Short mmCIF file of C-alpha atoms in Angstrom, two decimals:
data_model
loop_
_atom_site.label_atom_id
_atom_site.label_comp_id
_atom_site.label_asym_id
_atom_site.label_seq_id
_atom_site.Cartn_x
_atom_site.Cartn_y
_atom_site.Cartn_z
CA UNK A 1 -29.13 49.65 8.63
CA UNK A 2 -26.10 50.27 6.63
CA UNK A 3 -26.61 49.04 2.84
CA UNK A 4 -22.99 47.42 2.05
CA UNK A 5 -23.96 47.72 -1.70
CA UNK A 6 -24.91 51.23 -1.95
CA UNK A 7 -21.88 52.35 0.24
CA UNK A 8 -19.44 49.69 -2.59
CA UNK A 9 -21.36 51.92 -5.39
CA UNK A 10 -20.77 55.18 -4.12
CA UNK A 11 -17.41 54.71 -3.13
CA UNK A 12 -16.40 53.13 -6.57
CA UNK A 13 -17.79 56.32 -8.31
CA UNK A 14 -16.26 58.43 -6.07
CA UNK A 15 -12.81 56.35 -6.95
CA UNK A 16 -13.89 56.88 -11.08
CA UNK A 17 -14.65 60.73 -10.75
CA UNK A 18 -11.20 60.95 -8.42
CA UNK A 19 -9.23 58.99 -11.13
CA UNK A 20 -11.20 60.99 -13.79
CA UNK A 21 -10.03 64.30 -12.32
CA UNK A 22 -6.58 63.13 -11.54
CA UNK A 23 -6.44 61.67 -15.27
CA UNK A 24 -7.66 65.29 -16.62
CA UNK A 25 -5.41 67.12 -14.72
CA UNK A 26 -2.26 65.03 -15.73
CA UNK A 27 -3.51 65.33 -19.39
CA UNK A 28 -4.01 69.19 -19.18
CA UNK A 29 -0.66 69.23 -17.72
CA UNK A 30 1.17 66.56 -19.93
CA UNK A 31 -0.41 68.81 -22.61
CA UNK A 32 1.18 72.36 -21.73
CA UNK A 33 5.34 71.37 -23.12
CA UNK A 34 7.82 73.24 -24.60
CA UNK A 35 10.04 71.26 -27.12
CA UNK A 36 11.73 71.56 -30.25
CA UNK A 37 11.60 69.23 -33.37
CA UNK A 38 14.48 67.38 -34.82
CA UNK A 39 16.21 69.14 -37.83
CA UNK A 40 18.85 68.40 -40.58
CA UNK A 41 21.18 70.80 -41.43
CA UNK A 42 24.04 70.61 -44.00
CA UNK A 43 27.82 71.94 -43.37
CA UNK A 44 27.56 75.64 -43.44
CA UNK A 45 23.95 75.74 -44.09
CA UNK A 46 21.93 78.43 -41.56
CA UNK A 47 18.89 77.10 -41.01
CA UNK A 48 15.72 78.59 -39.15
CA UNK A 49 14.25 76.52 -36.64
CA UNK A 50 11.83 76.95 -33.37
CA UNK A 51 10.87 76.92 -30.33
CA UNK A 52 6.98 74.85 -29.99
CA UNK A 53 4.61 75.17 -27.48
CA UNK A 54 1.70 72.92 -26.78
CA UNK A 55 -0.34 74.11 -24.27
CA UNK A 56 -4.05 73.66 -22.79
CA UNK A 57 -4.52 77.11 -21.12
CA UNK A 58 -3.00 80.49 -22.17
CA UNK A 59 0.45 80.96 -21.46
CA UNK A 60 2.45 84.90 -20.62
CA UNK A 61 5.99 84.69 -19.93
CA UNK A 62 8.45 81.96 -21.56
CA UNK A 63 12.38 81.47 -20.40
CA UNK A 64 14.44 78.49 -21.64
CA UNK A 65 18.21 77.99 -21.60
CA UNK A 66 19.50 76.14 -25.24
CA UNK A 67 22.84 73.96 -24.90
CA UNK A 68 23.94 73.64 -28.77
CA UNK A 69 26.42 70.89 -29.66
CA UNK A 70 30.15 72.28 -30.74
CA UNK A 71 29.99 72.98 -34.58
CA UNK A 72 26.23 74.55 -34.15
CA UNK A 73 25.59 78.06 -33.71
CA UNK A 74 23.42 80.57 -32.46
CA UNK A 75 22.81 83.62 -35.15
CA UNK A 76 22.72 86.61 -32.46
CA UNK A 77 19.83 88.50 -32.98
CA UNK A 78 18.23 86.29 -35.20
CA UNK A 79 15.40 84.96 -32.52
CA UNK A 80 11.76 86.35 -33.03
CA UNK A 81 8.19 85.97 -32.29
CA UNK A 82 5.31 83.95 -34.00
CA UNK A 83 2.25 84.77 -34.48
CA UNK A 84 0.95 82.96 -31.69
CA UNK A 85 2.43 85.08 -29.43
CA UNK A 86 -0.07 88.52 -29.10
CA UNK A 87 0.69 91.96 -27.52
CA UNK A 88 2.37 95.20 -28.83
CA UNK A 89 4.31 95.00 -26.05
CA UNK A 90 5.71 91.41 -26.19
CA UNK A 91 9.74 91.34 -26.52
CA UNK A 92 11.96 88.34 -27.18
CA UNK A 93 15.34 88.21 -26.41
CA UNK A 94 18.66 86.45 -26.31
CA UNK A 95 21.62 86.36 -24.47
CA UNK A 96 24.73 84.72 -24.21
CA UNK A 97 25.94 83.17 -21.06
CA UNK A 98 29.40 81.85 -19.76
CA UNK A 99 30.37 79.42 -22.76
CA UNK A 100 29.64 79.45 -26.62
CA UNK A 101 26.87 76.79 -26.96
CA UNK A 102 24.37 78.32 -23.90
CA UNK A 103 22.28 80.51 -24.81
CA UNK A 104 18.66 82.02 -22.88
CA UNK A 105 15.91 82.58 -24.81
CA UNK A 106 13.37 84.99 -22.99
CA UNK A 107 9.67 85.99 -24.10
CA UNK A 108 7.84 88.47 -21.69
CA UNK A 109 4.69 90.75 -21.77
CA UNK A 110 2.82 88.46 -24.12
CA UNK A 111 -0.19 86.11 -24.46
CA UNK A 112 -0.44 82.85 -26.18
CA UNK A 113 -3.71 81.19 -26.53
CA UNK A 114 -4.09 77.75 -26.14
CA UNK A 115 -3.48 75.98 -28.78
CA UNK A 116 -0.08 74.30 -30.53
CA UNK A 117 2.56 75.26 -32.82
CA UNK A 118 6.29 77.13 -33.08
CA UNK A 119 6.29 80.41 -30.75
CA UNK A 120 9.74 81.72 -31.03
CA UNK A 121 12.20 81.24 -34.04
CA UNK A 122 15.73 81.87 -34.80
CA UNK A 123 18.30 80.82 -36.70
CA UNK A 124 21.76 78.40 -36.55
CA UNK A 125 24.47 77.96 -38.36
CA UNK A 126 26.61 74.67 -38.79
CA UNK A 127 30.14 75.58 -38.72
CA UNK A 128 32.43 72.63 -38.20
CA UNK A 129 29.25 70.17 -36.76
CA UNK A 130 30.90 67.07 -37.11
CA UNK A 131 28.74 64.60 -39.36
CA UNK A 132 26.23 61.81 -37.88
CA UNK A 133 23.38 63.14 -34.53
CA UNK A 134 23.36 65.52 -32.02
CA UNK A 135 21.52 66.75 -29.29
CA UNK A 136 20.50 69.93 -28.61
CA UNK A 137 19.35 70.51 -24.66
CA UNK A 138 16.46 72.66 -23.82
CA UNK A 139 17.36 73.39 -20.00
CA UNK A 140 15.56 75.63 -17.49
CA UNK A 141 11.90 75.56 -19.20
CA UNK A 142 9.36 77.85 -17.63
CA UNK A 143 6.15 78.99 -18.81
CA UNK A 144 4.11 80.90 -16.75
CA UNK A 145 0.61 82.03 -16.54
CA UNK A 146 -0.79 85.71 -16.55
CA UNK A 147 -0.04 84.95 -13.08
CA UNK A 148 3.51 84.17 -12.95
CA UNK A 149 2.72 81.05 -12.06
CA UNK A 150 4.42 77.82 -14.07
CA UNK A 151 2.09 75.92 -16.11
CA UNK A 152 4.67 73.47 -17.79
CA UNK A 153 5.11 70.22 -16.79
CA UNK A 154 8.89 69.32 -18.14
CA UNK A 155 11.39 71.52 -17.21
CA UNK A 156 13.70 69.90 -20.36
CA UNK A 157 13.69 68.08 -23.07
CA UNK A 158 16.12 67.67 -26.03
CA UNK A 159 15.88 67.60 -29.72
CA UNK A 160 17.70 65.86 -32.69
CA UNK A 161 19.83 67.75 -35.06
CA UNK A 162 21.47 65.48 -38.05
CA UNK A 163 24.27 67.00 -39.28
CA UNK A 164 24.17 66.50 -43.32
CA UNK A 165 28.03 66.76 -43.57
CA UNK A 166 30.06 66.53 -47.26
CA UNK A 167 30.24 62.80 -46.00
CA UNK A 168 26.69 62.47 -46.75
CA UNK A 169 27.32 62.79 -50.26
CA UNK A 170 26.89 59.53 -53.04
CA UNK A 171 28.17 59.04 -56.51
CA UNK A 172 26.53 56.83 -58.77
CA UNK A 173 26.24 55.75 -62.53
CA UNK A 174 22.69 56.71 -64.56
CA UNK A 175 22.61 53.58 -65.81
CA UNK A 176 25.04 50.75 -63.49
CA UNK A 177 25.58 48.75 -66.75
CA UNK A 178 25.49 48.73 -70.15
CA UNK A 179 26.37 46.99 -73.65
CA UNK A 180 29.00 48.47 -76.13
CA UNK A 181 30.14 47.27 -79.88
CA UNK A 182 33.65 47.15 -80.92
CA UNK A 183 34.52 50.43 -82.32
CA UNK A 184 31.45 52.11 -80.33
CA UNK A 185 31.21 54.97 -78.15
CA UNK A 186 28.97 55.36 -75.29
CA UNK A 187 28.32 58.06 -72.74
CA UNK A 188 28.40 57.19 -68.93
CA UNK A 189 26.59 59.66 -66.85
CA UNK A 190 27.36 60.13 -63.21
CA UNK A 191 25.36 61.69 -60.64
CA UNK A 192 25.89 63.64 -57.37
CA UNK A 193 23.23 63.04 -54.24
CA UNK A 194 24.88 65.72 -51.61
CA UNK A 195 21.48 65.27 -49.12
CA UNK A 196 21.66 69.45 -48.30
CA UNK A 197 25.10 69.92 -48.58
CA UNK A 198 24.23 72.95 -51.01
CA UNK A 199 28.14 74.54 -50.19
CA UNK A 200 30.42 72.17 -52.47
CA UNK A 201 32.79 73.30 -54.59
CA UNK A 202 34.98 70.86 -55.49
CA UNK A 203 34.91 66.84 -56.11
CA UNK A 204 37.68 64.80 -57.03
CA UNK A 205 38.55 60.65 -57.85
CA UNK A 206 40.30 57.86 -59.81
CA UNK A 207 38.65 56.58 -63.00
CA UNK A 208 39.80 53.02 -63.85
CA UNK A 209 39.17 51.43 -67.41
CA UNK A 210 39.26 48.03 -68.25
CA UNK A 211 41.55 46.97 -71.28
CA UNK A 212 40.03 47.49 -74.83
CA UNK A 213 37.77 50.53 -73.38
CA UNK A 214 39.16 54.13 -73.81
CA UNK A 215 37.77 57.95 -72.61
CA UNK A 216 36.88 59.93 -75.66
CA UNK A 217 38.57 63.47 -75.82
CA UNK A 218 35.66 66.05 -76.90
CA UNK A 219 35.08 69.60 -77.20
CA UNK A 220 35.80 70.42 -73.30
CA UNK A 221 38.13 67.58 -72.54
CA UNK A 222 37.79 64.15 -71.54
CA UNK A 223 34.60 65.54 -69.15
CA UNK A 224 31.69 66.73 -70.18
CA UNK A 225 29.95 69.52 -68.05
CA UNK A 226 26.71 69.97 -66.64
CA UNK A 227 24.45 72.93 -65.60
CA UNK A 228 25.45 71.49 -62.02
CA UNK A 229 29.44 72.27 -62.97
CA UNK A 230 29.30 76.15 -63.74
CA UNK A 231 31.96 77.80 -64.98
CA UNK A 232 34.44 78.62 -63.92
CA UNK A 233 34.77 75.32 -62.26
CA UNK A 234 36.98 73.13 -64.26
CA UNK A 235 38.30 69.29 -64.34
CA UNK A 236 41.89 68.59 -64.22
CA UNK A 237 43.31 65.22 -64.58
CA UNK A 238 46.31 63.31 -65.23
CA UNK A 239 46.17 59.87 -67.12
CA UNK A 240 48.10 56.92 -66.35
CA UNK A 241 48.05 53.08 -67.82
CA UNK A 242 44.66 51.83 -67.11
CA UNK A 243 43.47 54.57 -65.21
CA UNK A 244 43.54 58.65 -64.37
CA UNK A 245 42.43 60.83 -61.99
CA UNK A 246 40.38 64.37 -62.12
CA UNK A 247 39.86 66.98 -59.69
CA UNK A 248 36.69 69.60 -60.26
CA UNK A 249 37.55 72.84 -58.75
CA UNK A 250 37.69 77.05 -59.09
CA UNK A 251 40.31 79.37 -58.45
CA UNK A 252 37.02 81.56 -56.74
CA UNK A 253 35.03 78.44 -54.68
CA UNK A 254 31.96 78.42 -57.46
CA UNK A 255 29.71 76.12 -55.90
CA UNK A 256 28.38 73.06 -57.41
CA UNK A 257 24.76 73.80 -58.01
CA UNK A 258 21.75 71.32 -57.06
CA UNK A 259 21.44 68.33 -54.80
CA UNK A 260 21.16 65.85 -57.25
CA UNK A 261 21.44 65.00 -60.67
CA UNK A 262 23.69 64.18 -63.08
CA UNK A 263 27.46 66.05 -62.51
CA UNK A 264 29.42 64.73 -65.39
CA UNK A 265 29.60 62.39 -68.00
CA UNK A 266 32.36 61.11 -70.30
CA UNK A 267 32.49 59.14 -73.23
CA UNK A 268 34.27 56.11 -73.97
CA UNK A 269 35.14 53.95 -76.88
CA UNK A 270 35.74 49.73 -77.42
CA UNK A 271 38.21 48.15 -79.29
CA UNK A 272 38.91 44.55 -80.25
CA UNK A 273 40.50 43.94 -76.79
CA UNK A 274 37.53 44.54 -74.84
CA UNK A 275 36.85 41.11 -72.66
CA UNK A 276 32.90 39.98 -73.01
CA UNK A 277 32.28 40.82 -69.65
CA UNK A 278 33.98 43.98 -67.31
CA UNK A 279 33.34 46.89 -65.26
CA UNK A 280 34.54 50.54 -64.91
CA UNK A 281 35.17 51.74 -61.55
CA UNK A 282 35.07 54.95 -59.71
CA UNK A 283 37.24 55.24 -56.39
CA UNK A 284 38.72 57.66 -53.96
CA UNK A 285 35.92 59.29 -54.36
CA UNK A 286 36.13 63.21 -52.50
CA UNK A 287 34.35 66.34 -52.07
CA UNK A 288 34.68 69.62 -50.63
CA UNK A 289 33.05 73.09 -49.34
CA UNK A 290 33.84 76.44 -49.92
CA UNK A 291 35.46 77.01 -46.51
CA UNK A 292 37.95 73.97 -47.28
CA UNK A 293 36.39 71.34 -45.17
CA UNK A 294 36.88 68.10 -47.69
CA UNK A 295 35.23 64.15 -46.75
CA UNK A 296 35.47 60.69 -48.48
CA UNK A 297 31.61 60.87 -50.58
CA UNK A 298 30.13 57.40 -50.36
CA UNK A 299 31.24 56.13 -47.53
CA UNK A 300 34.54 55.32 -49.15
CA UNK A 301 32.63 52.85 -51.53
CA UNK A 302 33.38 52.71 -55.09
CA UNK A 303 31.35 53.63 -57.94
CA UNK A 304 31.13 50.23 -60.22
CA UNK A 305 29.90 50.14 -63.93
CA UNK A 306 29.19 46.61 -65.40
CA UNK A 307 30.42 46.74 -69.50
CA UNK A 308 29.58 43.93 -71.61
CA UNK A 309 31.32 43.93 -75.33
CA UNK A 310 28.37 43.55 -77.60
CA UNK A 311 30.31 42.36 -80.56
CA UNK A 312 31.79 39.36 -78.26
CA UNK A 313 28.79 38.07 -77.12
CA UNK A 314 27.20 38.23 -80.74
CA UNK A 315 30.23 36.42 -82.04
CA UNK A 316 29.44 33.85 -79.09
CA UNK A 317 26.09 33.22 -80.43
CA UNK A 318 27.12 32.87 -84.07
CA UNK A 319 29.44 30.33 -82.86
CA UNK A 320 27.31 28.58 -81.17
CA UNK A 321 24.36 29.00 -84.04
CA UNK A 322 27.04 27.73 -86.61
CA UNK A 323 27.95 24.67 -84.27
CA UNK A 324 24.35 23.71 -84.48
CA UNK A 325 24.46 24.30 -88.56
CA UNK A 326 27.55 21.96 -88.11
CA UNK A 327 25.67 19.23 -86.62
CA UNK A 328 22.50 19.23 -88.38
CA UNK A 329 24.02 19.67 -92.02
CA UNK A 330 25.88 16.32 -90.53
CA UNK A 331 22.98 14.92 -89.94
CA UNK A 332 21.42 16.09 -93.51
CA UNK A 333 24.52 14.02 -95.05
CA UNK A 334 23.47 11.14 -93.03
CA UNK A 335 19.94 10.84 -94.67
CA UNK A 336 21.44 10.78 -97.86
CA UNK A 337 22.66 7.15 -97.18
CA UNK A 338 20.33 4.19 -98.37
CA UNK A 339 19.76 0.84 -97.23
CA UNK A 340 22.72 -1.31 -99.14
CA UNK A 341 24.84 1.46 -99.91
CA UNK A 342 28.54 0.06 -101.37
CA UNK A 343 31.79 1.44 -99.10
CA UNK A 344 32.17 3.96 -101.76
CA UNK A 345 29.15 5.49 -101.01
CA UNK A 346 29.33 5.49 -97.11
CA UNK A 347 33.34 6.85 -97.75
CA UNK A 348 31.86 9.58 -99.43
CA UNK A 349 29.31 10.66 -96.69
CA UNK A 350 31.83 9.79 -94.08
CA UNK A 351 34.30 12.05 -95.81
CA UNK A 352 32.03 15.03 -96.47
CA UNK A 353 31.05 14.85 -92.46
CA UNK A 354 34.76 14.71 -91.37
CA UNK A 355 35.19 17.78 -93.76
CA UNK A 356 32.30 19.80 -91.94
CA UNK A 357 33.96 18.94 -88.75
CA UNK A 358 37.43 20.25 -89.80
CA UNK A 359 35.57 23.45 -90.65
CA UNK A 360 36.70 25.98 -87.65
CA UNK A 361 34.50 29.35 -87.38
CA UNK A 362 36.38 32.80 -89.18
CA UNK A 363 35.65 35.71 -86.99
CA UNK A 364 36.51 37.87 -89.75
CA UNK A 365 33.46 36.40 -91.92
CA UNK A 366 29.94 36.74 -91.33
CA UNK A 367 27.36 33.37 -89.86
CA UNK A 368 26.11 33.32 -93.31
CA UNK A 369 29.53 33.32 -94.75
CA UNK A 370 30.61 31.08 -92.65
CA UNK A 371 27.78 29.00 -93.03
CA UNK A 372 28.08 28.79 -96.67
CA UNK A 373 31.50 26.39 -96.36
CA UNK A 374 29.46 23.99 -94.99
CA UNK A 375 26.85 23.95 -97.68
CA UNK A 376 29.80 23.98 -100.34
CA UNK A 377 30.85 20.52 -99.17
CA UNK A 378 26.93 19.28 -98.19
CA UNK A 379 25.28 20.20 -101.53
CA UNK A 380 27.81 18.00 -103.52
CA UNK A 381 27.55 15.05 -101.74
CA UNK A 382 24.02 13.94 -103.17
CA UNK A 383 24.70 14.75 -106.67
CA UNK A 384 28.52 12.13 -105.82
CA UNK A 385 26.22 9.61 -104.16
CA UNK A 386 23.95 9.14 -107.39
CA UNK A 387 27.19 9.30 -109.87
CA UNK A 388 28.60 6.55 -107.73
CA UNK A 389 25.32 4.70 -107.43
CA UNK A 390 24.87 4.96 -111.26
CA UNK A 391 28.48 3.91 -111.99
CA UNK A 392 27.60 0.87 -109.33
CA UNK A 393 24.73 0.16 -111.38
CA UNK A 394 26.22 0.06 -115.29
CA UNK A 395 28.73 -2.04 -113.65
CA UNK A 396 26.35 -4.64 -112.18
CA UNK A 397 24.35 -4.63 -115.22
CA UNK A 398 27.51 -5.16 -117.80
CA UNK A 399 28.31 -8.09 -115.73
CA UNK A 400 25.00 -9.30 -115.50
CA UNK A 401 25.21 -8.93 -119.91
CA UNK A 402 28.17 -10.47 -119.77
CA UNK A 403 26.57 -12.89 -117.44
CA UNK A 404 23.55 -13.58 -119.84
CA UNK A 405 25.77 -13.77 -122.72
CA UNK A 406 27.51 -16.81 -121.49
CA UNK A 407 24.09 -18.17 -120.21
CA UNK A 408 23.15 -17.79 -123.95
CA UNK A 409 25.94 -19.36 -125.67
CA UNK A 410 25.64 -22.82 -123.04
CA UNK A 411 22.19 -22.19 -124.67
CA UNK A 412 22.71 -22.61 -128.05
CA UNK A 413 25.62 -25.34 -127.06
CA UNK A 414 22.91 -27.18 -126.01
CA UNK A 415 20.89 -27.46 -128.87
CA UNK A 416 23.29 -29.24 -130.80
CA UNK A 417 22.95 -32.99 -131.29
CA UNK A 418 24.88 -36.03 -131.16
CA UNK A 419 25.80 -36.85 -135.36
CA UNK A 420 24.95 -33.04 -136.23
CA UNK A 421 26.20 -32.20 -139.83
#
């Protein structure tokens, strides 16, 4: 008799072992690939890059046709062998074939182990790559066994290469604001991020100052250099009213040194026309290689520097601290009143309050100084209260004599008698 069950149980784990071996074999294929990784490179830059291999089971022969974008470059005679790849007798080689950007890339006579990691390298060079992504095709992929027989399981795939043009390249302030005195100086530092673009020599913008701020001439001009800026690279400008421009440059192409950092600084100085609150601003903002190839740096954005004038918002604050000495020295006047006070005495503290009032703040004097008016007309106004109150009070009492004096003399009137000698 035929046991349904057993029959269910042997066919399911002949199913499992057939998907097992089916998912093995896909792996060990998926596993045996020839790619490349995704790379940056800057304008002009060469860079070395390469050609990976992961694969499951040794690999001989390798053959691949690379299809560069315009602007990227193959460095003839440039491509070699890793150490993966074993055997005195192993030869890589390139060749160039009907346009500029194909190029094959052949490996024969050698063994690579299993294993993962960059087989062949060479090198490119970005010429006139235009800036943003590109996509280098890897076309034609064959790797073959000892056999001859093909053990990959893609025959393409693409990589990534970011071109890092001058584009790339952002300005910026040290510090984005910053507080200043009238009659102050203060150094503004600007730095340079050119992400790999390692070939710039020259840079070049507008420098706009508000009113009451001023660039400082020193020792080297109104720039100061940096060991970014080597000589003999040198800033030019040409002032206007309210704003100039510079240009860094060399007669020779000296290039700009670094990838970020500080580039230049300049000083500038306040004066009494500064507004509280500004900003100094950076635009038309350029750089440029040595082989002439120039771009807008910061995406055409401006550079913007927040300025506050020190000295105006002090002053703001001693205003405001001597508008609160106004009103409680007021107040101080007001306590000085007492309960039945005559109209001379409330004119008096009325007057001395009306006097604070009139009092309007001098910039040209200190808070203390100006202060000090106030107290000249508060600390007087006790010492005229009780000289009023006094006078009140020998004039009350002389008429309350005079009073009593008449009181007395109906007195003795009084005691005198009808028939009195």
């Amino acid at each position: 008799m035929i046991n349904i069950t057993q029959i269910s149980k042997r066919m399911a784990k002949a199913s499992l072992l057939l998907m097992l071996f089916l998912a093995q074999s896909l792996t060990s294929r998926a596993e045996v690939k020839l790619y490349m990784e995704d790379f940056t490179i800057a304008s002009g830059e060469t860079k070395t890059v390469s050609l990976m291999l992961d694969n499951d089971a040794e690999a001989s022969d390798v053959q691949v046709t690379l299809y560069l974008p315009a602007g990227l470059n193959f460095v003839a005679g440039t491509e070699a062998k890793t150490a993966r790849i074993k055997g005195r007798s192993a030869v890589v080689q390139a060749s160039q074939k009907t346009s500029p950007d194909r190029w094959i890339i052949l490996e024969t006579d050698g063994t690579i182990a299993a294993g993962s990691g960059a087989i062949i390298t060479f090198d490119v060079q970005s010429t006139s790559l235009a800036d943003g992504d590109h996509t280098i095709t890897i076309d034609d992929i064959v790797v073959s066994n000892s056999d001859g027989d093909p053990i990959n399981t893609s025959s393409w795939a693409t990589a990534t290469v970011k071109a890092l043009g001058i584009a790339n390249c952002t300005f910026a302030a040290q510090a984005s604001s910053f507080e200043i005195a009238e009659g102050a100086e203060y150094q503004v530092d600007i730095t340079l991020a050119n992400d790999g673009a390692t070939t710039l020599a020259a840079l070049s913008g507008k420098l706009t100052l508000p009113e009451g701020l001023e660039v400082v001439e020193g020792e080297d001009g109104y720039f100061i250099y940096t060991d970014r800026t080597p000589e003999p690279l040198e800033f030019k400008f040409q002032k206007y009213d309210g704003y100039m421009t510079f240009l860094l440059s060399s007669s020779n192409n000296t290039l700009i040194t670094g990838v970020d950092g500080v580039i230049f600084s300049f000083k500038v100085k306040a004066s009494h026309g500064l507004a509280e609150n500004t900003e100094i601003v950076l635009s038309e903002l350029r750089v440029a290689n040595s082989v002439g190839k120039s771009a807008e740096a910061n995406e055409g954005g401006n550079v913007t520097i927040a300025v506050t004038n020190s000295t105006l918002v002090q002053l703001a604050a001693d205003k405001a601290a001597f508008a609160a000495y106004q009103t409680e020295q007021k107040a101080a006047a007001d306590a000085l009143a007492e309960d039945g006070d005559s109209e001379a005495c409330q004119t008096i503290i009325s007057d001395a309050k009306d006097d604070i009032d009139a009092i309007v703040y001098d910039e040209d004097k200190t808070l203390d100084e100006n202060k000090a008016e106030v107290d000249a007309i508060v600390a007087p106004v006790a010492e005229a209260l009780a000289a009023q109150r006094a006078a009140e009070q020998l004039a009350a009492d002389k008429a309350a004599f005079a009073a009593y004096q008449t009181e007395q003399k109906a007195a003795a009137d009084a005691l005198a008698e009808d028939g009195d000698s």
